[in-house]
PDB file of C-alpha atoms in Angstrom:
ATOM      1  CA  UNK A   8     163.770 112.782 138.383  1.00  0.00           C
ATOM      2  CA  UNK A   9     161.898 110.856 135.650  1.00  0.00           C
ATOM      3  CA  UNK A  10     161.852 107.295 134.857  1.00  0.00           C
ATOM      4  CA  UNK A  11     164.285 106.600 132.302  1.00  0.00           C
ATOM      5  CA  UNK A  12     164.917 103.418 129.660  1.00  0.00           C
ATOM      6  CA  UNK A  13     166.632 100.262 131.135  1.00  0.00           C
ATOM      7  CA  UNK A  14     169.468 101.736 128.314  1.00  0.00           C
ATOM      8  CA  UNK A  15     169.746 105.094 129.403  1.00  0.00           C
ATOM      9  CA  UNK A  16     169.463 104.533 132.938  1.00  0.00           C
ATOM     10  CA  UNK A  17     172.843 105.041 134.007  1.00  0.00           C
ATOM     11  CA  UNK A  18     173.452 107.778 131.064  1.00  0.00           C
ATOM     12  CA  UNK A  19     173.044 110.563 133.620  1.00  0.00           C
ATOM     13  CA  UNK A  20     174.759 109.524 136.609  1.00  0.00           C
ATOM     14  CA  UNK A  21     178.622 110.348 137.477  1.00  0.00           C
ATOM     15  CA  UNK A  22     181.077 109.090 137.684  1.00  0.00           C
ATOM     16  CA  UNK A  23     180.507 108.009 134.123  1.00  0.00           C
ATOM     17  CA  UNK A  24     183.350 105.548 133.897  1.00  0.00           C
ATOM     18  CA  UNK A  25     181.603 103.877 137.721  1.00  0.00           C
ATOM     19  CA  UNK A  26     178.110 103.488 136.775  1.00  0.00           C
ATOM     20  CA  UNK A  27     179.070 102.063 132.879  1.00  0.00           C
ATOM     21  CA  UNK A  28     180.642  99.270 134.766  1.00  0.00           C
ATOM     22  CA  UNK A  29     178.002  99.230 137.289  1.00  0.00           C
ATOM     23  CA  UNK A  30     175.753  98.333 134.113  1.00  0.00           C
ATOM     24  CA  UNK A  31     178.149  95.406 133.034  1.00  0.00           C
ATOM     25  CA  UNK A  32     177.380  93.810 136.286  1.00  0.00           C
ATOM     26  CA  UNK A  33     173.658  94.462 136.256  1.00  0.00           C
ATOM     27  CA  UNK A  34     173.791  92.427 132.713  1.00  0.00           C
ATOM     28  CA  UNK A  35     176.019  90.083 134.047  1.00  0.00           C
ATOM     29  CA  UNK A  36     173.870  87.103 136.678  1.00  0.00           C
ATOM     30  CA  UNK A  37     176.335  87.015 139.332  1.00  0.00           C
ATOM     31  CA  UNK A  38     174.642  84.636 142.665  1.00  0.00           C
ATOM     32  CA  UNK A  39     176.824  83.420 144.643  1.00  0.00           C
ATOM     33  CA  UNK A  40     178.448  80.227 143.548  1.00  0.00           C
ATOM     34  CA  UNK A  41     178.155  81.345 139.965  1.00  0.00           C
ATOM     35  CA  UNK A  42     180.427  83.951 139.001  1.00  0.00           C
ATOM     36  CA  UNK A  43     182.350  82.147 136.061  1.00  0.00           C
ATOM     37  CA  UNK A  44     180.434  84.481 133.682  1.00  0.00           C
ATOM     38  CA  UNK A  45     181.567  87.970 135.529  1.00  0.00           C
ATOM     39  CA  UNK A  46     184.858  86.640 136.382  1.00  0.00           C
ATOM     40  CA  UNK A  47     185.213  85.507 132.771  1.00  0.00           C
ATOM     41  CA  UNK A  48     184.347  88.869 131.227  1.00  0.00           C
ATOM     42  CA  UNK A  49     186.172  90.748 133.586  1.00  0.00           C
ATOM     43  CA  UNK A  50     189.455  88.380 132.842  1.00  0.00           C
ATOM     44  CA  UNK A  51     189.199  89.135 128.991  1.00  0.00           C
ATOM     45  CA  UNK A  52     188.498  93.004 130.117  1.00  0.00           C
ATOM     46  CA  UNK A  53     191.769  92.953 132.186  1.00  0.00           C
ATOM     47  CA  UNK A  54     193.892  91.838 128.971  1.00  0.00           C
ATOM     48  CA  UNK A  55     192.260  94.580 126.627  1.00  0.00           C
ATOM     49  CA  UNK A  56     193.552  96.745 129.139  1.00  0.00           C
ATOM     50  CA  UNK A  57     197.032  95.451 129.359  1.00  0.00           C
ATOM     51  CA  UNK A  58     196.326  94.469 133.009  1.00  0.00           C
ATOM     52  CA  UNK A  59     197.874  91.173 134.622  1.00  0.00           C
ATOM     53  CA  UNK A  60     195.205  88.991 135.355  1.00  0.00           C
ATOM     54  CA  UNK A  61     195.105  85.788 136.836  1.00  0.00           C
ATOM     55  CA  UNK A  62     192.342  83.424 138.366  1.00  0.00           C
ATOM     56  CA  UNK A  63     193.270  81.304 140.970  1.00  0.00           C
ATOM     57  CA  UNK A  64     192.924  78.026 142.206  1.00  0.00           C
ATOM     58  CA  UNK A  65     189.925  79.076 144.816  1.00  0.00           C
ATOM     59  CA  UNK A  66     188.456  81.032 141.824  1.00  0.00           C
ATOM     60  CA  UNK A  67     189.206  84.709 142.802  1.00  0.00           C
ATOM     61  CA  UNK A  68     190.213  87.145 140.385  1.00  0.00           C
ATOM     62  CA  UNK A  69     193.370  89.098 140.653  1.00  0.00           C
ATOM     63  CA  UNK A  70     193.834  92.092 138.570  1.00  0.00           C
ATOM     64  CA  UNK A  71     197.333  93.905 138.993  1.00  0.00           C
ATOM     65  CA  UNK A  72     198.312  96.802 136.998  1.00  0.00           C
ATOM     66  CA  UNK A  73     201.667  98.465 137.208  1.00  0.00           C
ATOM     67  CA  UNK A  74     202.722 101.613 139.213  1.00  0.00           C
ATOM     68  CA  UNK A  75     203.259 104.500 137.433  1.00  0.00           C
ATOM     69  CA  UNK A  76     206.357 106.210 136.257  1.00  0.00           C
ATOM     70  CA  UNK A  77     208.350 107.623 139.493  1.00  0.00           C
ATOM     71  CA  UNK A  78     205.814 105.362 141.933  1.00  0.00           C
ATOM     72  CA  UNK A  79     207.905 102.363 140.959  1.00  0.00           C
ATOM     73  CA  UNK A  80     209.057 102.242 145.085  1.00  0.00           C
ATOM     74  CA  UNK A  81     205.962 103.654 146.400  1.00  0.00           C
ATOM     75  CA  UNK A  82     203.943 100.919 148.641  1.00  0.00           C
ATOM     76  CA  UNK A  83     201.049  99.131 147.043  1.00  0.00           C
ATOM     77  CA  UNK A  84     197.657  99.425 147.601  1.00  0.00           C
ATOM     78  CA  UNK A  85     194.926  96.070 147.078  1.00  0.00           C
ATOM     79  CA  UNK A  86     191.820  96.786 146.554  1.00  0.00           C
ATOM     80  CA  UNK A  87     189.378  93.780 146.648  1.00  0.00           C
ATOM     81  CA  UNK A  88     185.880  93.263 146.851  1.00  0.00           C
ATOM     82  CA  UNK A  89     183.149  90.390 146.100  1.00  0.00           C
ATOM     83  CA  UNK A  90     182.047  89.223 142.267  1.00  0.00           C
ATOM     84  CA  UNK A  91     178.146  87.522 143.633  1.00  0.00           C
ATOM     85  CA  UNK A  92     175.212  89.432 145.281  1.00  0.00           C
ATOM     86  CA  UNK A  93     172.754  88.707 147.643  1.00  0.00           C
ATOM     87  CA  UNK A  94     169.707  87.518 145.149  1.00  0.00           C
ATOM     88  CA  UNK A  95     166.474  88.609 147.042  1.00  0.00           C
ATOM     89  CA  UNK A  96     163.315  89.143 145.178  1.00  0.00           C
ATOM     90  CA  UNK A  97     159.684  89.864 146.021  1.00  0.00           C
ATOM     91  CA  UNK A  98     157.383  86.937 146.036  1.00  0.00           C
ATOM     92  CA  UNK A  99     155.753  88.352 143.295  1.00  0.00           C
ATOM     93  CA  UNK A 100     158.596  88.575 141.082  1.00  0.00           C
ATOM     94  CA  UNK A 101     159.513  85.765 138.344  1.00  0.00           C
ATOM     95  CA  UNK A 102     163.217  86.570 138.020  1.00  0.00           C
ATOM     96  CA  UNK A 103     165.405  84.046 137.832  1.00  0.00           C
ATOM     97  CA  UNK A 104     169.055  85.059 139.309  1.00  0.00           C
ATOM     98  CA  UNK A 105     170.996  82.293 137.488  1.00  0.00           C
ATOM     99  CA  UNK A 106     169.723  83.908 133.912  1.00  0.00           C
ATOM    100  CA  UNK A 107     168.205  87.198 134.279  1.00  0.00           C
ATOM    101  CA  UNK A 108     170.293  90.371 134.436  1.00  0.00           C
ATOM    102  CA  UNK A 109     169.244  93.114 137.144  1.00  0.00           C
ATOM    103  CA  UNK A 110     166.783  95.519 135.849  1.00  0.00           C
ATOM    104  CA  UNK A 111     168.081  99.328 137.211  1.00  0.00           C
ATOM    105  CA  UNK A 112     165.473 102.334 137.288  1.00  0.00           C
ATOM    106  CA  UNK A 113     165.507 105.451 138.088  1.00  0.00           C
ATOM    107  CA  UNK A 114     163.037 106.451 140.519  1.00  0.00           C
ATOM    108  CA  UNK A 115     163.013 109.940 142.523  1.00  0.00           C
ATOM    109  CA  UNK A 116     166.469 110.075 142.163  1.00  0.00           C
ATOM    110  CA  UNK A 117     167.023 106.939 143.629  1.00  0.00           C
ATOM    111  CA  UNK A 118     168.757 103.643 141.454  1.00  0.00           C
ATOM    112  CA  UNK A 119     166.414 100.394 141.976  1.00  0.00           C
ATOM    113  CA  UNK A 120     165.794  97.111 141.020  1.00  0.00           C
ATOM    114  CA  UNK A 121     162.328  95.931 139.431  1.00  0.00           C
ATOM    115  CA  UNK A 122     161.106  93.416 142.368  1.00  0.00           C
ATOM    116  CA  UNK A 123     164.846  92.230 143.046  1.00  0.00           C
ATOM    117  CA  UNK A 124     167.617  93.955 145.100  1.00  0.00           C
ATOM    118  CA  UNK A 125     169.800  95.850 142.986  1.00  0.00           C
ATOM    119  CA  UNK A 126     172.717  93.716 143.614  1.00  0.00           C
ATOM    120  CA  UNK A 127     174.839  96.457 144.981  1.00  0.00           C
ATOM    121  CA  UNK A 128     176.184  95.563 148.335  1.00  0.00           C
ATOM    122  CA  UNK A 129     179.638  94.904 146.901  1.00  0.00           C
ATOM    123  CA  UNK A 130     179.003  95.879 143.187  1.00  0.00           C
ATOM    124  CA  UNK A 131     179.884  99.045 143.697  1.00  0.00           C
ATOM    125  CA  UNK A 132     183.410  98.050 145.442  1.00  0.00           C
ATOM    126  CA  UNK A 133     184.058  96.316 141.733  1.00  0.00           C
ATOM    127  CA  UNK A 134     182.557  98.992 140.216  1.00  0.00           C
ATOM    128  CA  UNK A 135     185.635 101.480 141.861  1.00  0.00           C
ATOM    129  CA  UNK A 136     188.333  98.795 141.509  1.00  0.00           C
ATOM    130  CA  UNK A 137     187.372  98.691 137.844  1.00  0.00           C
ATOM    131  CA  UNK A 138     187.577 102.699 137.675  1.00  0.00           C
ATOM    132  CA  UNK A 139     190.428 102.829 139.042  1.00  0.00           C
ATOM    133  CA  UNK A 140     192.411 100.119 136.791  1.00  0.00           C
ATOM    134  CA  UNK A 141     190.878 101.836 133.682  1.00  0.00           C
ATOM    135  CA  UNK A 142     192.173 105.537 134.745  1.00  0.00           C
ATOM    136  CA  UNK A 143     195.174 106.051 133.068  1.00  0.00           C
ATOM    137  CA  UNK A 144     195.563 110.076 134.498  1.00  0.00           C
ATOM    138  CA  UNK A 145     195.474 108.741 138.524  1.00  0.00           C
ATOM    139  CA  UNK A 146     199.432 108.699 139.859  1.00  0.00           C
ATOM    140  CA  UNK A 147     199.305 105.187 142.032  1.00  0.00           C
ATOM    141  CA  UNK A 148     202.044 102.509 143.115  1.00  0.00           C
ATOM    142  CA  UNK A 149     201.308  99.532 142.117  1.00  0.00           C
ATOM    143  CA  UNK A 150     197.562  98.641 142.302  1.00  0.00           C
TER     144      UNK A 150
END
């Protein structure tokens, strides 16, 4: 597979709806400690979708959407998963974690990071969570 543009990066890969919130968190610095800025957009995200959303008092983000109609009694599921990454770079590298967003390639059919970890070892649990909340065709109890 080719190298592709830091903007089209994701514009090939599928699920569409995961990897287009995958490249909100890239954009997003997220180290741990530091997570006002995700948990912020993600809070204002939650009300455009008509999702509960409340943060609180330890700082996590809870996200509840309603169970369909006729999975009013059905049993819940929670979903949850981790807002900061693990910010490893190469010595060589310059980037700053508390201001840089993650740079994503494309490389052999593999996603990377330019001289930084790709900041995916929970991303992509958000990244599902978020998919899920935004489907409005998936039949769920309350989520």
């Amino acid at each position: 597979m080719s190298d592709l543009l830091p903007d089209d990066v994701f514009s090939t890969l599928q699920p569409a709806a995961v990897w287009a919130h995958f490249a909100t968190l890239c954009a997003i610095p997220r180290h741990s400690k530091d997570e006002e800025r995700l948990r912020a957009h993600l809070l204002a995200w939650a009300g455009e979708k008509g999702l509960d959303a409340v943060v609180d008092a330890a700082g996590n983000l809870i996200i509840r959407k309603a169970a369909s109609a006729g999975r009013e009694t059905a049993p819940g599921v929670v979903l949850q998963a981790h807002l900061d990454m693990v910010c490893q770079k190469n010595a060589d590298s310059d980037h700053d974690f508390s201001r840089d967003p993650i740079a994503p390639a494309l490389r052999d059919g593999w996603l990377v990071a330019e001289k930084t970890t790709l900041g995916a070892e929970n991303g992509i649990g958000v990244e599902l969570i978020l998919a899920a909340l935004a489907d409005v065709n998936v039949v769920h109890g309350q989520l």
